Amino acid sequence: MSKEILIIDDSPSVRRMVAMTLQQEGYEVTQCEDGAEGLDTAKAKRFDMVITDQNMPNMTGIEFIQAYRNDPSSSGVPIIFLSTESEGDLKSQAKAAGALGWVMKPFEQAKLLAVVKKVVG
Amino acid sequence: MTLELVSASEDDLKDMVAFEMGGELLVVPTRILREVLEPPKLTRVPLAGPYSAGLINVRGVVLPVADLRPLFEMEQKPFDIDTRVLVLELALEEGTMTLGVIAEKVHAVLALDPETIQKVPSVGTRWPQGAIKGIGRWKDGFVNLIDVERIAETYLGAMPTDESLG
Amino acid sequence: MIDEETQEIFRQETEALIESLQECLLQLNSTPEDMELVTQVFRDLHTLKGTGAMFGFARLAEFIHDFEAAFEQVRSGNAVVTPDLIAVSLRAYDLIVALLEGEDPPAEQDAELKAALSAVTSGGAAPAAAGAEVAEVAEAEADGETEGWKLRYKLPPEFMEIGGNPVAILEELLEIGGPETKVEAILDGLPSLAELKPNELHTAWELTLPADADEEEIRDVFMFHEDSMELELTAIRAAAPAAAEVAEVSAEPVASADAPAAEAPKAEAKKPAAKKSGSANVQMRVSAERLDDIMDRVGELVIAEARLSDLAQKLNDPNLTEVVEDIRRLALGLRDTTMAIRLTPLSSITGRFQRLAHDLAGKTGKDFDFVIEGEETELDKTVIEKLSDPLVHILRNAVDHGLEDNDTRVANGKPARGTVRLKASYSGADVLISVQDDGKGLDPDFILGRAIDRGLVSADANLSRGEIFQLLMAPGFSTAEQVTDLSGRGVGTDVVKSTVEALRGSVEIESELGAGSSFTLRLPLTLAIIDGLLLQVGEERYTVPLAAVEGIVEEPEAIRDGQEPTTTVELREKLISIMRLREIFETGGERAEFPKVVLVRTGDQQIGLAVDRIIGSYQTVIKQLSPMHSRLNVFSGATILGDGDVALIVDVAQLVKAQGLDHDGKEQAA
């Protein structure tokens, strides 16, 4: 069974790029465009991994992580945080909120894939 | 040399549908024939000229129907039990066009012998310029290979022109 | 690796972002205190930077980094928005646009603009938040002579809870170290059985890895956790036990609040995610063909629904009626949503007009207010895109030729500051977009004189005011004298007319000498489904857009027996031109005993259509006519009625034109 990954990013192009990269490797990808939608989706169904951007309308990535980790269903679900380099301080906030790791933007598709493989196999 | 005009469609000759109008037998390749309809209710299009028979509804799609009889200077007899509409798919320069053509009676599908096809004399026929690709023999009579694409572009206004009716 | 469609989505996304950016910058010019705008600018820049970098626009990302920093200064209260900042920002915006379009402007521009941005935001050094990166790079480089590595690590207790897999970590280390690796689990941190939670991790591990294991690779295994775990990686030296060589990272769990706290206000300020950005973000690209497909199906659904309603009415079963009602509601909802997909508000392009107005004010030295009204008016997206150039041209003309300079205005008793208004609204089945100025207005005598000089009309032509203004848009009317730096380039006024006419629209010009002019583009709503009024003429049925219908009256007896295609009659104390559809369409058939006149609006005219019977209003799904019939402009399409028959949709404006009843159509109708 292929692993299911949730990607939350308000940028359609980045979202699509991530989705296509992962789909090519056989992952199943669900896309959400902000934290609020992501939270509903993640709570409704257990994913093998969640990738979230930080800067989004309605609910930021860190707010999403906090809210999701408050829900028992998130137990054991790895979250990878997407961050741009000027937001270095946010990495630690994301970790404190319960992210497993992060990927810095801009990232190469190969890099993202390596991280995903490392986390979900 | 007789085949110059039709050589590109030699395969077509083996598979033609014949229909009758004004006492003449006309043929078109079955390749372009989509279906044959009982005469449906036609909606006349005012101001559209003599070659337009109107519009029909084919399963939710509105199709134009042409009446080629005025073009061939044939008498327009009213619809009767044999009248049909041939739905043809034409490959025009501007893209594909689906067109209905009125037929007074539809005959068999037939194969023509390429050897029998002859060019149409350029004068002294009822056929307007470019409307006929050639004339073939079938049984004891003649069949006329009509060039529906050419007719659509030249006479039915399927080619963009500057003239505007109105 | 990035396919075309993703590139296209990227293009659309950045287009929306830069449009929003420009709009915010221009608005900030008039309301410099508006912090929400500042935040929006910051957000737009930030997203542009991040996304741009992802798509290989490194120079763009680098430049925006400084641009963003300037606005960070404003956001944090260290600088304020000044006209200078806006001016520099607009130039920076231009550079961004150029870079996004793949141009390669000279690199000095970046530096110059960065310096200017930094200077106008209090000349202070733009801070680059580089601290984090530095920390990441801070890795001790241990050199040679290693016999192996001793690794001791303890993952954070919540490691499994947050989705980590300790076994995977071990496997990864074993892969790096190879078969020589020794592993030992250290269980002394384990709580008593009673306190043990199954999801918490308390085991530590000690590994001995061979010398050829790469230090960086080992550290990479823990890259996400280095600061929240215990990690000791020691090189085993051949010689002395060199304690100094120990590269140790033993950080507190991240919970220690001091590091993030300093930056907290930044994160806080980023949060108020303005709802507004919705316009910039959520875009999906769908091929027009697929949309048309959906529209066709919805159209068929609407038709099927009409038949179902007919049937239900006949059967008169309350249960059936209830379901039919539901289906009706759903079908209509679906129709509205589907149609809305194609529509875009005018606001999607007004940003560039604001910018243009701003630039024009600078270049001409004319002070004026640029007012936009009815931005929310929606048009088909393809139509909006085509209108952009004509509107730019008209706007330029309005400022360049319409508005007087400030002194002249004052001398003529007008307020020094002029006003240019871009206004959009619905009018019946049309959308009107007008550009009005309160400038010097058009002089009909002057225009007529010039048109005669240029041989566009004969000297004895008897033209109405409206007809004379239309001459402005005749090809060959514009003259060299008129070509200035501002309005001389781009499309000519004749192109405005042809563009609008290609969209089945028209351009109306009104002007009062000394008081101003207005150019109005009138465009039909190009919707695939309209509310139509079904009419009967003889045995035939025709549809007109209900939105154009203003009334229905009994046909006055005075004209009932007439045979001419058009006539005039006094109705409601007004003279009205009547078009007899029976005569124009040559329908024949029996005349109704009490024929009707449908009053329709087209342009600024009311016209009567004489018909036999009014059948009623219907959902009309517009089917395009084939090339065989589409050149007959008087029909805008056909539709399928509830009984399956086809009915033609009358394009009233075109019919009026064809009959020569429109204001400026006298010549061409002859």
Coordinates of C-alpha atoms in Angstrom, one line a residue, chain C residues 59 63 95 106-117:
Chain C
R59 CA 18.3 36.7 -8.3
F63 CA 16.6 41.0 -4.4
L95 CA 12.6 45.1 -11.5
P106 CA 21.8 45.2 -15.5
A107 CA 22.9 43.9 -12.1
E108 CA 23.7 47.4 -10.9
Q109 CA 20.0 48.0 -10.7
D110 CA 19.6 45.5 -8.0
A111 CA 22.4 47.1 -5.9
E112 CA 21.2 50.6 -6.6
L113 CA 17.6 49.8 -5.6
K114 CA 18.7 47.8 -2.5
A115 CA 20.7 50.8 -1.4
A116 CA 17.8 53.2 -2.1
L117 CA 15.4 50.9 -0.2

